[in-house]
Amino acid sequence: MNHKEIVHSTVARTLGVPAVDGSASFFDLGGDSLSALRVITLLEQQLGHTLDIVDLLTAPTLDDYAADLPAAAGHA
């Protein structure tokens, strides 16, 4: 899976929806600060890299967030 697919599936699972639109922001999809913390924790586990919650909360879209994830983040 690439970063975009990992972000989409993790956000969908966390928010309890079957799929998410990558062109929407995390908040537009119904996310809040608590669910963002859950997403970041899961992404860190999957990618093996420390992430900053602010990046998820301020990204214009999920796809923008996924594109900005560190290239060094590996797949666990």
mmCIF file of C-alpha atoms in Angstrom:
data_model
loop_
_atom_site.group_PDB
_atom_site.id
_atom_site.type_symbol
_atom_site.label_atom_id
_atom_site.label_comp_id
_atom_site.label_asym_id
_atom_site.label_seq_id
_atom_site.Cartn_x
_atom_site.Cartn_y
_atom_site.Cartn_z
ATOM 1 C CA MET A 1 0.000 0.000 0.000
ATOM 2 C CA ASN A 2 1.156 3.531 -0.671
ATOM 3 C CA HIS A 3 0.814 6.407 1.807
ATOM 4 C CA LYS A 4 -2.427 7.624 0.239
ATOM 5 C CA GLU A 5 -4.089 4.214 0.568
ATOM 6 C CA ILE A 6 -2.839 3.828 4.135
ATOM 7 C CA VAL A 7 -4.142 7.268 5.138
ATOM 8 C CA HIS A 8 -7.517 6.674 3.476
ATOM 9 C CA SER A 9 -8.056 3.256 5.056
ATOM 10 C CA THR A 10 -6.882 4.396 8.491
ATOM 11 C CA VAL A 11 -9.134 7.460 8.491
ATOM 12 C CA ALA A 12 -12.097 5.419 7.235
ATOM 13 C CA ARG A 13 -11.646 2.804 9.964
ATOM 14 C CA THR A 14 -11.211 5.441 12.658
ATOM 15 C CA LEU A 15 -14.275 7.408 11.583
ATOM 16 C CA GLY A 16 -16.318 4.230 11.073
ATOM 17 C CA VAL A 17 -17.093 4.778 7.409
ATOM 18 C CA PRO A 18 -16.581 2.411 4.466
ATOM 19 C CA ALA A 19 -14.429 4.867 2.484
ATOM 20 C CA VAL A 20 -13.235 8.462 2.499
ATOM 21 C CA ASP A 21 -12.855 11.080 -0.203
ATOM 22 C CA GLY A 22 -9.200 12.085 -0.385
ATOM 23 C CA SER A 23 -10.153 15.514 -1.700
ATOM 24 C CA ALA A 24 -11.876 16.367 1.595
ATOM 25 C CA SER A 25 -10.234 17.638 4.752
ATOM 26 C CA PHE A 26 -10.127 15.526 7.884
ATOM 27 C CA PHE A 27 -12.672 17.839 9.550
ATOM 28 C CA ASP A 28 -14.973 17.778 6.504
ATOM 29 C CA LEU A 29 -15.147 14.013 6.924
ATOM 30 C CA GLY A 30 -16.344 14.372 10.517
ATOM 31 C CA GLY A 31 -12.973 14.101 12.223
ATOM 32 C CA ASP A 32 -12.143 15.891 15.445
ATOM 33 C CA SER A 33 -9.046 16.255 17.594
ATOM 34 C CA LEU A 34 -9.603 12.977 19.466
ATOM 35 C CA SER A 35 -10.109 10.947 16.291
ATOM 36 C CA ALA A 36 -7.072 12.715 14.780
ATOM 37 C CA LEU A 37 -4.970 11.470 17.681
ATOM 38 C CA ARG A 38 -6.212 7.936 17.018
ATOM 39 C CA VAL A 39 -5.383 8.262 13.307
ATOM 40 C CA ILE A 40 -1.879 9.566 14.022
ATOM 41 C CA THR A 41 -1.202 6.736 16.486
ATOM 42 C CA LEU A 42 -2.332 4.118 13.966
ATOM 43 C CA LEU A 43 -0.358 5.707 11.132
ATOM 44 C CA GLU A 44 2.790 5.820 13.264
ATOM 45 C CA GLN A 45 2.378 2.110 13.995
ATOM 46 C CA GLN A 46 1.852 1.273 10.328
ATOM 47 C CA LEU A 47 4.555 3.531 8.911
ATOM 48 C CA GLY A 48 7.120 3.173 11.668
ATOM 49 C CA HIS A 49 7.688 6.921 11.812
ATOM 50 C CA THR A 50 6.766 9.675 14.279
ATOM 51 C CA LEU A 51 4.159 12.036 12.860
ATOM 52 C CA ASP A 52 2.883 15.451 13.935
ATOM 53 C CA ILE A 53 -0.865 15.691 14.551
ATOM 54 C CA VAL A 54 -0.821 19.348 13.463
ATOM 55 C CA ASP A 55 0.020 18.251 9.912
ATOM 56 C CA LEU A 56 -3.157 16.157 9.708
ATOM 57 C CA LEU A 57 -5.294 18.874 11.281
ATOM 58 C CA THR A 58 -4.030 21.632 8.990
ATOM 59 C CA ALA A 59 -3.782 19.749 5.692
ATOM 60 C CA PRO A 60 -6.260 21.066 3.117
ATOM 61 C CA THR A 61 -7.138 17.494 2.061
ATOM 62 C CA LEU A 62 -6.295 13.939 3.049
ATOM 63 C CA ASP A 63 -4.460 13.492 -0.232
ATOM 64 C CA ASP A 64 -2.321 16.555 0.531
ATOM 65 C CA TYR A 65 -1.544 15.111 3.943
ATOM 66 C CA ALA A 66 -0.572 11.739 2.470
ATOM 67 C CA ALA A 67 1.631 13.394 -0.156
ATOM 68 C CA ASP A 68 3.500 15.302 2.561
ATOM 69 C CA LEU A 69 4.244 12.263 4.716
ATOM 70 C CA PRO A 70 7.981 11.706 5.101
ATOM 71 C CA ALA A 71 9.430 9.668 2.253
ATOM 72 C CA ALA A 72 11.566 7.852 4.804
ATOM 73 C CA ALA A 73 8.479 6.339 6.449
ATOM 74 C CA GLY A 74 8.609 2.627 5.789
ATOM 75 C CA HIS A 75 5.780 0.153 5.648
ATOM 76 C CA ALA A 76 5.404 -2.044 8.727
#
